[in-house]
mmCIF file of C-alpha atoms in Angstrom:
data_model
loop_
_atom_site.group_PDB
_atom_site.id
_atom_site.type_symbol
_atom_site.label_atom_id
_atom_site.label_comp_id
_atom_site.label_asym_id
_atom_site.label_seq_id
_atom_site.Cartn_x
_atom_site.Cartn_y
_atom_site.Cartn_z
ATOM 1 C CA UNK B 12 -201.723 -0.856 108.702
ATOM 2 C CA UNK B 13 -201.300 -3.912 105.952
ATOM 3 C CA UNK B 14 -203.329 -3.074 102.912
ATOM 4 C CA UNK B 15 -205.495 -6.237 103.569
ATOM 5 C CA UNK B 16 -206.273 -5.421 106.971
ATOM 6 C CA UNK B 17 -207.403 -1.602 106.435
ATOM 7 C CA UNK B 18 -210.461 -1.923 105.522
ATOM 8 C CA UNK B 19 -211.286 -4.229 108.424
ATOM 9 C CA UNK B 20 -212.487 -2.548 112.038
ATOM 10 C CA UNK B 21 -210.606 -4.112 115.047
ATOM 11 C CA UNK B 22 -211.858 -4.452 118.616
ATOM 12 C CA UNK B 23 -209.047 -4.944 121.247
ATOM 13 C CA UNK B 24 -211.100 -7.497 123.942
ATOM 14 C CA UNK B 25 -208.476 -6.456 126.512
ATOM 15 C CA UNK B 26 -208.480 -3.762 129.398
ATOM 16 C CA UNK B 27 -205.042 -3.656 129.502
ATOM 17 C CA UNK B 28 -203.194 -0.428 129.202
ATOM 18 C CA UNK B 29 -199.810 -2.226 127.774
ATOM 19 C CA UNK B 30 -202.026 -3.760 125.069
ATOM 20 C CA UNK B 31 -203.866 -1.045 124.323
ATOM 21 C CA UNK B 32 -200.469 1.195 124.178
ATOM 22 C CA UNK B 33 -198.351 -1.335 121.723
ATOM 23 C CA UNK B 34 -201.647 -1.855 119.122
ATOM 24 C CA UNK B 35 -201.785 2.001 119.304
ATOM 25 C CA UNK B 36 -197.684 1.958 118.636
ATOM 26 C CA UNK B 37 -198.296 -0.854 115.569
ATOM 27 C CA UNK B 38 -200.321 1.764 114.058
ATOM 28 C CA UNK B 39 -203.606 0.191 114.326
ATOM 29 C CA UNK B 40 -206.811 2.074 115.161
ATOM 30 C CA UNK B 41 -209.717 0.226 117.456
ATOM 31 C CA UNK B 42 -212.506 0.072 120.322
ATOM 32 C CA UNK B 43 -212.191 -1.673 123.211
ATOM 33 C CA UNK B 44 -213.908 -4.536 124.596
ATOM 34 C CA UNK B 45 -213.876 -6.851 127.551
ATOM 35 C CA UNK B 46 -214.898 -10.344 128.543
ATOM 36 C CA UNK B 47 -216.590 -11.258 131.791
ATOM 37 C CA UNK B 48 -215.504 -14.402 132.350
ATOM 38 C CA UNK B 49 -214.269 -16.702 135.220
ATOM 39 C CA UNK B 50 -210.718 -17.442 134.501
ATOM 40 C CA UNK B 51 -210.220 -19.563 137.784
ATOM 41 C CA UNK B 52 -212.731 -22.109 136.124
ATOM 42 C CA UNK B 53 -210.548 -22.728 133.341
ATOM 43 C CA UNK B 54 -207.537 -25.192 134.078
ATOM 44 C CA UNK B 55 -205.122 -26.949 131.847
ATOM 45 C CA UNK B 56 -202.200 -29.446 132.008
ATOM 46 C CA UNK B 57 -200.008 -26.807 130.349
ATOM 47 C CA UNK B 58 -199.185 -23.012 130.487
ATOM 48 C CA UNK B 59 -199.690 -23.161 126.619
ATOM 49 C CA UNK B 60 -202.696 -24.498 126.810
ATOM 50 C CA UNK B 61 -204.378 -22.742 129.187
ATOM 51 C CA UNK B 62 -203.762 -19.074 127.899
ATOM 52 C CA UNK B 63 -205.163 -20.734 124.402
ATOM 53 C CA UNK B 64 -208.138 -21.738 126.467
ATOM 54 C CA UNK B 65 -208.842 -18.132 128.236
ATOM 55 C CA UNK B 66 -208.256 -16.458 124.763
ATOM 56 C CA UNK B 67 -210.840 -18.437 123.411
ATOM 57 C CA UNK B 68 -212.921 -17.892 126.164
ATOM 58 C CA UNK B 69 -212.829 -13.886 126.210
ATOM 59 C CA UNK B 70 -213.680 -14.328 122.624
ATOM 60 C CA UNK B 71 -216.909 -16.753 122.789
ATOM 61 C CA UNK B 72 -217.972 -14.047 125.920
ATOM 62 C CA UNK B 73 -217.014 -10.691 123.409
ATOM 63 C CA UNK B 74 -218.786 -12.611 120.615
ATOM 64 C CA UNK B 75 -221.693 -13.138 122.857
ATOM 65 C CA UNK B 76 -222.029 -10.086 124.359
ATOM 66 C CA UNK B 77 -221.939 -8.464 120.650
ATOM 67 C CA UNK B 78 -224.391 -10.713 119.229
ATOM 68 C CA UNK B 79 -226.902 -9.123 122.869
ATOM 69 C CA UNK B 80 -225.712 -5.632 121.374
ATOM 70 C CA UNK B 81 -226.128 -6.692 117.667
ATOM 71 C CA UNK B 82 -229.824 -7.764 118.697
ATOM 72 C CA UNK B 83 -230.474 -4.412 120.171
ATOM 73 C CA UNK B 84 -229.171 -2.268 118.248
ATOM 74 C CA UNK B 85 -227.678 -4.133 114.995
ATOM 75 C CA UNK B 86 -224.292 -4.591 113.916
ATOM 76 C CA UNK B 87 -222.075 -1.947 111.356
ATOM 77 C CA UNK B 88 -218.860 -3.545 110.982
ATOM 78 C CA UNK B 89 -217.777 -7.296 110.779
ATOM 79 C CA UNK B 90 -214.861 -7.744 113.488
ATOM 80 C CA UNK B 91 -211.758 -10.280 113.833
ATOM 81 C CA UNK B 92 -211.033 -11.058 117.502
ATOM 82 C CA UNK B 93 -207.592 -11.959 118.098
ATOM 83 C CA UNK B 94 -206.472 -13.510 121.775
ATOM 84 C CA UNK B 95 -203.577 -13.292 122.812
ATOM 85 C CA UNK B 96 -201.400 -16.163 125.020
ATOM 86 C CA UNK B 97 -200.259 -18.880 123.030
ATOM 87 C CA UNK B 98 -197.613 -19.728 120.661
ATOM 88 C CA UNK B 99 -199.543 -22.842 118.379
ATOM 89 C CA UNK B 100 -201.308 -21.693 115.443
ATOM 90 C CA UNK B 101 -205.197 -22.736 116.290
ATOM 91 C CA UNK B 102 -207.225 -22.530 113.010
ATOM 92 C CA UNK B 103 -210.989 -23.034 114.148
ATOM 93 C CA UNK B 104 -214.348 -22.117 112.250
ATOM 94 C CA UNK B 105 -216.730 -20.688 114.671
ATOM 95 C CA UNK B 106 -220.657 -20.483 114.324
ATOM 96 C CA UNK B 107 -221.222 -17.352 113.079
ATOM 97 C CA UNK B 108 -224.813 -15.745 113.247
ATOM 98 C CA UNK B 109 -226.576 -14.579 110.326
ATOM 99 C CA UNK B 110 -225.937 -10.829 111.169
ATOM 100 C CA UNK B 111 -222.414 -11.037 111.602
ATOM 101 C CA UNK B 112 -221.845 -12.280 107.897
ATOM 102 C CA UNK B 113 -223.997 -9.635 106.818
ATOM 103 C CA UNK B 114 -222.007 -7.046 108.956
ATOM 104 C CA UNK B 115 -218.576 -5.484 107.537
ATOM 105 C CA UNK B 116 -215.585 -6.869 108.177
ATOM 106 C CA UNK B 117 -214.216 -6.876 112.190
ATOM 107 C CA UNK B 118 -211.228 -8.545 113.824
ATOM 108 C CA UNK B 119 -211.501 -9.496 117.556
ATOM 109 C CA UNK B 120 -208.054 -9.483 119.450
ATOM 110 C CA UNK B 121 -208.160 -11.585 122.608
ATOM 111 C CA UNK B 122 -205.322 -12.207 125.005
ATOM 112 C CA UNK B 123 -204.171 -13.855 128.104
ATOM 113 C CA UNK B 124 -200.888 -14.128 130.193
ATOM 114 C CA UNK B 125 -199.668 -16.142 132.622
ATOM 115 C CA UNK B 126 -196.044 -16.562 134.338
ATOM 116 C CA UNK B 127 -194.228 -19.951 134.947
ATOM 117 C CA UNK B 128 -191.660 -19.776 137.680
ATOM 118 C CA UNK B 129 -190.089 -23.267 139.337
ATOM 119 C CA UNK B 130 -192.545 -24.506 136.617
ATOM 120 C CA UNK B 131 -195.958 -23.356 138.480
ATOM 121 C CA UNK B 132 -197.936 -21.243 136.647
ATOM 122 C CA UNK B 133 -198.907 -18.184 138.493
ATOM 123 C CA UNK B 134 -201.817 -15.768 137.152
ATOM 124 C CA UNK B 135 -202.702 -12.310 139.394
ATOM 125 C CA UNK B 136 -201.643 -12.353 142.755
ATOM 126 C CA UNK B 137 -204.503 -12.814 144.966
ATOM 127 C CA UNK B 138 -203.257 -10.562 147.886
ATOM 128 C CA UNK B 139 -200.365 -7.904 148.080
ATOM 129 C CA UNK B 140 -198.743 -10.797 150.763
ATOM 130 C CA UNK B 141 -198.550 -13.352 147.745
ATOM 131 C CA UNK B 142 -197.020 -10.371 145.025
ATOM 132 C CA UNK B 143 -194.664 -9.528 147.943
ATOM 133 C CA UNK B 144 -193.535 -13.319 147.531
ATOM 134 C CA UNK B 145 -193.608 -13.227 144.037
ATOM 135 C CA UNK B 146 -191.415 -10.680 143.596
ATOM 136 C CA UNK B 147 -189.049 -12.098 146.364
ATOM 137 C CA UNK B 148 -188.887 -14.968 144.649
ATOM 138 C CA UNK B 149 -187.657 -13.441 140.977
ATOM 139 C CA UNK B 150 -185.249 -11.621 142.760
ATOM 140 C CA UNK B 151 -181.483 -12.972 141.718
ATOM 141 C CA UNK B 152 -183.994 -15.628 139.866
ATOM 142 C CA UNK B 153 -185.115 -16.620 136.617
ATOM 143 C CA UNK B 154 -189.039 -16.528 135.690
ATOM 144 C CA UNK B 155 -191.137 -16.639 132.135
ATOM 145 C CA UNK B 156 -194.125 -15.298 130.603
ATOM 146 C CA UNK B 157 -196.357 -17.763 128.633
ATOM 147 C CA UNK B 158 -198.731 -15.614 126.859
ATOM 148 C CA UNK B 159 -201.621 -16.145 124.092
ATOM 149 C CA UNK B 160 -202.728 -13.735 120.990
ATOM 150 C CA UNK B 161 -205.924 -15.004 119.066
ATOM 151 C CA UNK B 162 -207.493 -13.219 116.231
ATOM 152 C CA UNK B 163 -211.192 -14.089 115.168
ATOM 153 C CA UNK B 164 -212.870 -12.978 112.390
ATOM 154 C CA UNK B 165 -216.477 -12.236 113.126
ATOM 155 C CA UNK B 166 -217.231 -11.956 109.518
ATOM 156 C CA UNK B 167 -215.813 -15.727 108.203
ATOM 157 C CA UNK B 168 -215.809 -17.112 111.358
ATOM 158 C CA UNK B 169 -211.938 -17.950 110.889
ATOM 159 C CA UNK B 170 -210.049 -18.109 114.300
ATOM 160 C CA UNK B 171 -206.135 -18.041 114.430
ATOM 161 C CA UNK B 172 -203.906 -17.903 117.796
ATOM 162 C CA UNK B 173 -200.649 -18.933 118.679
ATOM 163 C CA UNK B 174 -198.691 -18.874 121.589
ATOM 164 C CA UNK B 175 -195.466 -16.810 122.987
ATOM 165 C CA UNK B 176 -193.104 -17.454 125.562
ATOM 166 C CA UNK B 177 -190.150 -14.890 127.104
ATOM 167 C CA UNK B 178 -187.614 -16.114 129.349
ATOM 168 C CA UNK B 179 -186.631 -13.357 131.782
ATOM 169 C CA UNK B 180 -183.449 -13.394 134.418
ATOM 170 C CA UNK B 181 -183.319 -10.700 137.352
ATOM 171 C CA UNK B 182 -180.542 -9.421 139.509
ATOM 172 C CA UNK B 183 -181.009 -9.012 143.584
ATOM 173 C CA UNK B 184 -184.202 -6.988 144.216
ATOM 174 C CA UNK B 185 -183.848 -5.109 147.492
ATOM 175 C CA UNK B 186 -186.191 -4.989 149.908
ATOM 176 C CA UNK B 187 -187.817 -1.304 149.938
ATOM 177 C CA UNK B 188 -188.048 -1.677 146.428
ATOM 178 C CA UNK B 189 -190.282 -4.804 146.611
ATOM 179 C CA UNK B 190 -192.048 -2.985 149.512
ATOM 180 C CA UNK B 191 -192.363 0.098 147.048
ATOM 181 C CA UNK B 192 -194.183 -1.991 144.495
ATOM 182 C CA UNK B 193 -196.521 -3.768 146.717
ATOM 183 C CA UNK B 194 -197.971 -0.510 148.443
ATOM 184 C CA UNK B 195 -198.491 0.988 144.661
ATOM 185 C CA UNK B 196 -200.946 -2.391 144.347
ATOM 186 C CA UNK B 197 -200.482 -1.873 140.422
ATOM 187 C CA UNK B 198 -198.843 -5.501 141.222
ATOM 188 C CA UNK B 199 -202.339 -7.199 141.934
ATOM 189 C CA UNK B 200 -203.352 -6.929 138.190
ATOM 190 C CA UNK B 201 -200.780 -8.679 136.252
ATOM 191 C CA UNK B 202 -200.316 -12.394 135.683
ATOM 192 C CA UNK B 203 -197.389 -12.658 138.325
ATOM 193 C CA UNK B 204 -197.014 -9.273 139.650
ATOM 194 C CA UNK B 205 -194.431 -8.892 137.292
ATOM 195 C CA UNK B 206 -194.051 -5.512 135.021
ATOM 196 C CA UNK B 207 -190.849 -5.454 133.833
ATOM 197 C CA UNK B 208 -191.204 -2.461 132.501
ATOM 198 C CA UNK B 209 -191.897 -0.886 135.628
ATOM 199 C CA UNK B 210 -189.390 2.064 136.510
ATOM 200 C CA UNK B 211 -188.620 0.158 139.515
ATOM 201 C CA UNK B 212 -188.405 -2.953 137.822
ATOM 202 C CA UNK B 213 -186.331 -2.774 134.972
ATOM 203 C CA UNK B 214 -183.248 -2.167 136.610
ATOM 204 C CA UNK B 215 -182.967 -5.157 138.102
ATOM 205 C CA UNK B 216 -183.990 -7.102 135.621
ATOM 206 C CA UNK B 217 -180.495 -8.984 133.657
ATOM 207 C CA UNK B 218 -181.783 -10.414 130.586
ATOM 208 C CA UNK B 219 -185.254 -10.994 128.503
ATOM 209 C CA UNK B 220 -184.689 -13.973 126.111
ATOM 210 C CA UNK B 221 -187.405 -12.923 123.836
ATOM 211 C CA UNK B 222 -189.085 -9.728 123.458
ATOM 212 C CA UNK B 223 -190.109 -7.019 125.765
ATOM 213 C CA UNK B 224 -193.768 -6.401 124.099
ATOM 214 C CA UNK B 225 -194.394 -10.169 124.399
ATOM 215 C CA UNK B 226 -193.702 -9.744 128.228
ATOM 216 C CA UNK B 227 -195.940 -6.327 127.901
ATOM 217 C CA UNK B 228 -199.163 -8.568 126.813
ATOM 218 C CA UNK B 229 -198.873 -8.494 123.431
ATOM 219 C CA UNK B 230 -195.903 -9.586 120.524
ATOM 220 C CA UNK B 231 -196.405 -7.650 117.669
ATOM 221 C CA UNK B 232 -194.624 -9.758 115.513
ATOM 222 C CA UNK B 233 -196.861 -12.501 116.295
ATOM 223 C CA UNK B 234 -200.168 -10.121 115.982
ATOM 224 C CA UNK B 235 -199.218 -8.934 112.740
ATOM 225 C CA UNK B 236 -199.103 -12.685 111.529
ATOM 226 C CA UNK B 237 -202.308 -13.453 112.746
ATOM 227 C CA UNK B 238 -204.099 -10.518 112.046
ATOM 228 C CA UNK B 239 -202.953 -11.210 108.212
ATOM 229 C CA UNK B 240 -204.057 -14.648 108.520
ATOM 230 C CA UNK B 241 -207.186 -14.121 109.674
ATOM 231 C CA UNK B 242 -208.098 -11.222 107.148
#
């Protein structure tokens, strides 16, 4: 961990297991989170623009449900929350109750991920008949992830995000494979269906223009800048 970021605690507001495993790998140490929120009630013109918007919203609902917590129980540490799926640097001051600037300092790591394939944006599969499709449909096809990192931090108030986007071209996909995937259901909770990393997966798949941890959930090249920015 960066010298200026050490003496900071940092919450992960994600459930996901790839997140979770690459901040472990980046060598940072942190809780876990999550946000309630209703990500169907959030829609955007753009891909960019709408992982932006439901990083920012995990955030405000993390914030919110520390500030319940905080109330209860009162607040140690001051946190940066980072979200994660977008590639435009957001700089934003949020309000910042009176116990969070007398807390330590925190970062907050938010995230979201969508994929764009014949340019329609396509978030979790709502049945195992649409990832079935899905996945028929990036077979011997071409497909991206558009995915947001945003880091606030609780103590300032300063919020920083930025978007990422990973191009990703797949050989034929046979048939029992596809089936194979669908009946584990691990499909039905990822933005697309699509794990690339999958054992199953990643043989077929022909190129990744861009890199494999961005596809994962979370670019640690692009965390590390914001994490540093937000300190």
């Amino acid at each position: 961990m960066e010298a200026n970021t050490s003496s900071y605690k940092i919450i992960l507001g994600s459930s996901s297991i790839a997140r979770r495993k690459i901040l472990s790998e980046m060598g940072y140490q942190f809780t876990i989170l999550t946000a309630d929120i209703d990500e169907k009630s959030i829609r955007k013109e753009t891909p960019e623009e709408l992982v932006m918007a439901l990083a920012e919203a995990k955030a405000n609902a993390i914030i919110s449900k520390l500030q319940t917590t905080s109330n209860r129980e009162g607040v140690d540490e001051p946190t940066i929350l980072i979200a994660a799926d977008t590639a435009e640097a957001i700089v934003q001051r949020l309000h910042v109750d009176d116990y969070l600037k007398e807390a330590e300092p925190t970062l907050l790591i938010t995230c979201d991920q969508v994929v764009v394939y014949g340019g329609v944006v396509r978030e979790k599969p709502s049945s195992k008949e649409e990832a079935r499709q899905f996945l028929k449909d990036y077979s011997g096809g071409h497909a991206a992830t558009v995915g947001s990192v945003l880091v606030t931090n609780l103590k300032t108030g300063l919020r920083k995000g930025e978007w990422d986007r990973v191009e990703i071209y797949f050989n034929e996909m046979p048939d029992e494979t596809i089936e194979k995937l669908v009946d584990e259901g691990i499909t039905l909770n990822v933005a697309g269906g699509l794990i690339i990393e999958h054992p199953l997966i990643l043989p077929f798949v022909k190129e990744v223009v861009g890199t494999t941890d961005s596809v994962m959930g979370l670019p640690k090249a692009l965390t590390e800048k914001l994490l540093k920015e937000a300190v």
